[in-house]
XYZ file of N, CA and C in Angstrom:
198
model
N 274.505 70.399 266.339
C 274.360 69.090 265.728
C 272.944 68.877 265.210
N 272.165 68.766 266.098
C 270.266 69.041 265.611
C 270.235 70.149 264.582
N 270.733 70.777 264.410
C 270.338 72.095 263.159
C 271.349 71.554 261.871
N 271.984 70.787 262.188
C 272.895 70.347 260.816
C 271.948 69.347 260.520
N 271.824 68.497 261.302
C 270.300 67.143 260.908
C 269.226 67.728 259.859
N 269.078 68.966 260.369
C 267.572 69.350 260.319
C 267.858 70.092 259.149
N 268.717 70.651 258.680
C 269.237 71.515 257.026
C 269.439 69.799 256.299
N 270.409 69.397 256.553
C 270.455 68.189 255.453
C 268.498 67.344 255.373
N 267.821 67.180 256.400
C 266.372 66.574 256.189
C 265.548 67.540 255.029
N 265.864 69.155 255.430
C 264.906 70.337 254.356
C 265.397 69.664 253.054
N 266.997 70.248 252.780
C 267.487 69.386 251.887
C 266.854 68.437 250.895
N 266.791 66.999 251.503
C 266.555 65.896 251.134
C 264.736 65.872 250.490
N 264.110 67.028 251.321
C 262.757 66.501 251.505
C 262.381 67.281 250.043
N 263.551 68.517 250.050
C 263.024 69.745 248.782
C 263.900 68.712 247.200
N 264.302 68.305 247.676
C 264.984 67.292 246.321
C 263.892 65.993 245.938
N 263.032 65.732 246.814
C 262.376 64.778 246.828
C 260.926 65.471 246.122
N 260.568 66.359 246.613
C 259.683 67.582 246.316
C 260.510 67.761 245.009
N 260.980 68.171 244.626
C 261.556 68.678 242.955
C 261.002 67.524 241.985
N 261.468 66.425 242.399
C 261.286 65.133 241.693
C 259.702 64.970 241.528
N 258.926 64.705 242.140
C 257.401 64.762 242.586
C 256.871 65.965 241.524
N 257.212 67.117 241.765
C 257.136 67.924 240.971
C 257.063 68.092 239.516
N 258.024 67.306 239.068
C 258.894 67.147 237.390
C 258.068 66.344 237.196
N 257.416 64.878 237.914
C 257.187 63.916 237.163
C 255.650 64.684 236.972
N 255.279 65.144 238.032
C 253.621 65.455 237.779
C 253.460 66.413 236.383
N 254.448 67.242 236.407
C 254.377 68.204 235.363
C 254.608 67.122 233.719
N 256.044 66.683 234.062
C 255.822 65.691 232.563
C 254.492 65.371 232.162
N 253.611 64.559 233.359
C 252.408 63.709 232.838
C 251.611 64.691 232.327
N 251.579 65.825 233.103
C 250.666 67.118 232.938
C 250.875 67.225 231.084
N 252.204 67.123 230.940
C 252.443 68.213 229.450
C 252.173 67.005 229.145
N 252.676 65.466 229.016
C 252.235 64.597 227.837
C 250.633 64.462 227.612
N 249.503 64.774 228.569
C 248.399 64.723 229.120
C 247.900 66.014 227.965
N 248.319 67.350 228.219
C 248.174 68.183 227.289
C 248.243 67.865 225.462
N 249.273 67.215 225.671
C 249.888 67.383 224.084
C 248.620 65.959 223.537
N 248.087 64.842 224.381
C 247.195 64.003 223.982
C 245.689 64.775 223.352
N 245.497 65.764 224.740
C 244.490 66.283 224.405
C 244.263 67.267 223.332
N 245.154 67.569 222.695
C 245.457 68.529 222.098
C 245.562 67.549 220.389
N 246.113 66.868 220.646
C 246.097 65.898 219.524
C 244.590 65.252 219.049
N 244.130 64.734 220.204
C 242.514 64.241 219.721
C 241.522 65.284 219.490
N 242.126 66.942 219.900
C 241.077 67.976 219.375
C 241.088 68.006 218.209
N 242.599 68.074 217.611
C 242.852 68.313 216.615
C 242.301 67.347 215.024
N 242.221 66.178 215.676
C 241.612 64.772 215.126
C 240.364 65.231 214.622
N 239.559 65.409 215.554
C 238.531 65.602 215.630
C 237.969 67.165 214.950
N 238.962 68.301 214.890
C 238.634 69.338 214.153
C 239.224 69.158 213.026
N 239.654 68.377 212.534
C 240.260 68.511 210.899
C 238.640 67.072 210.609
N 238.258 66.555 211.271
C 237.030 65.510 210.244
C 236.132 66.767 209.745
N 235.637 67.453 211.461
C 234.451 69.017 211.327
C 234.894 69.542 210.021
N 236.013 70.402 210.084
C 236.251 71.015 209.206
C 236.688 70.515 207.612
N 236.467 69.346 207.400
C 236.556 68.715 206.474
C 235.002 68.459 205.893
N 234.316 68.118 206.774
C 232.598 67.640 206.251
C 231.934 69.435 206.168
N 232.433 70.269 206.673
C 231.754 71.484 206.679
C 232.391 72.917 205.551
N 233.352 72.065 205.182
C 234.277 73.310 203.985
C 233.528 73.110 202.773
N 233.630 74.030 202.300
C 233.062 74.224 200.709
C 234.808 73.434 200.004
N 234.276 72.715 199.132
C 235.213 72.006 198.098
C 235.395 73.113 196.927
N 236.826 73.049 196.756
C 237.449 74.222 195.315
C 237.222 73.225 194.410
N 236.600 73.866 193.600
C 235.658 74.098 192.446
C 237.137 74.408 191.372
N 237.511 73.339 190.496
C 238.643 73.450 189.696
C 238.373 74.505 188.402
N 237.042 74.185 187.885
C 236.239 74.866 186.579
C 236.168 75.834 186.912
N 236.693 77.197 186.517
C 236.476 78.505 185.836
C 235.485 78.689 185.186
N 234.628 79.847 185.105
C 233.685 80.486 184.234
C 234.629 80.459 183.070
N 234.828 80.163 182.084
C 235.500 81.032 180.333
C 234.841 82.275 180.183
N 233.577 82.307 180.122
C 233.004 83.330 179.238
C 232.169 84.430 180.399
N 231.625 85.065 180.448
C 230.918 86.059 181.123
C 229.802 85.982 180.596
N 228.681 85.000 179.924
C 227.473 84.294 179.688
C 227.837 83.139 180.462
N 228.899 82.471 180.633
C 228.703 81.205 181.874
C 228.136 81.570 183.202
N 228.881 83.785 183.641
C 228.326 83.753 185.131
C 227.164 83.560 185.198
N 226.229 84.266 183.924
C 224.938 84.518 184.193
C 224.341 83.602 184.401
């Protein structure tokens, strides 16, 4: 009788533990995907103030390279 108690308590405690588990991990990944988002924010301004701009005008002639 005590060892049937004591399997249904593991039971209960590892289902309770699963749950605990899932939620920490959700926050974990939404936590990730934030941080990951404001890097990204923040590396597209960098890489925006630090890129060379395309230059639409072509040389025509080969006296323009010079």
């Amino acid at each position: 009788m005590i060892g049937g108690n004591c399997s249904n308590f593991i039971l209960f405690y590892y289902k309770d533990l699963q749950t605990i588990i899932a939620t920490i991990t959700e926050d974990k990944v939404t936590e990730l995907f934030c941080m990951a988002d404001d890097f990204y924010k923040y590396f597209d301004t960098i890489t925006e103030k630090y890129t060379m701009k395309y230059d639409n005008k072509m040389p025509t002639s080969v006296s323009a390279l010079t």
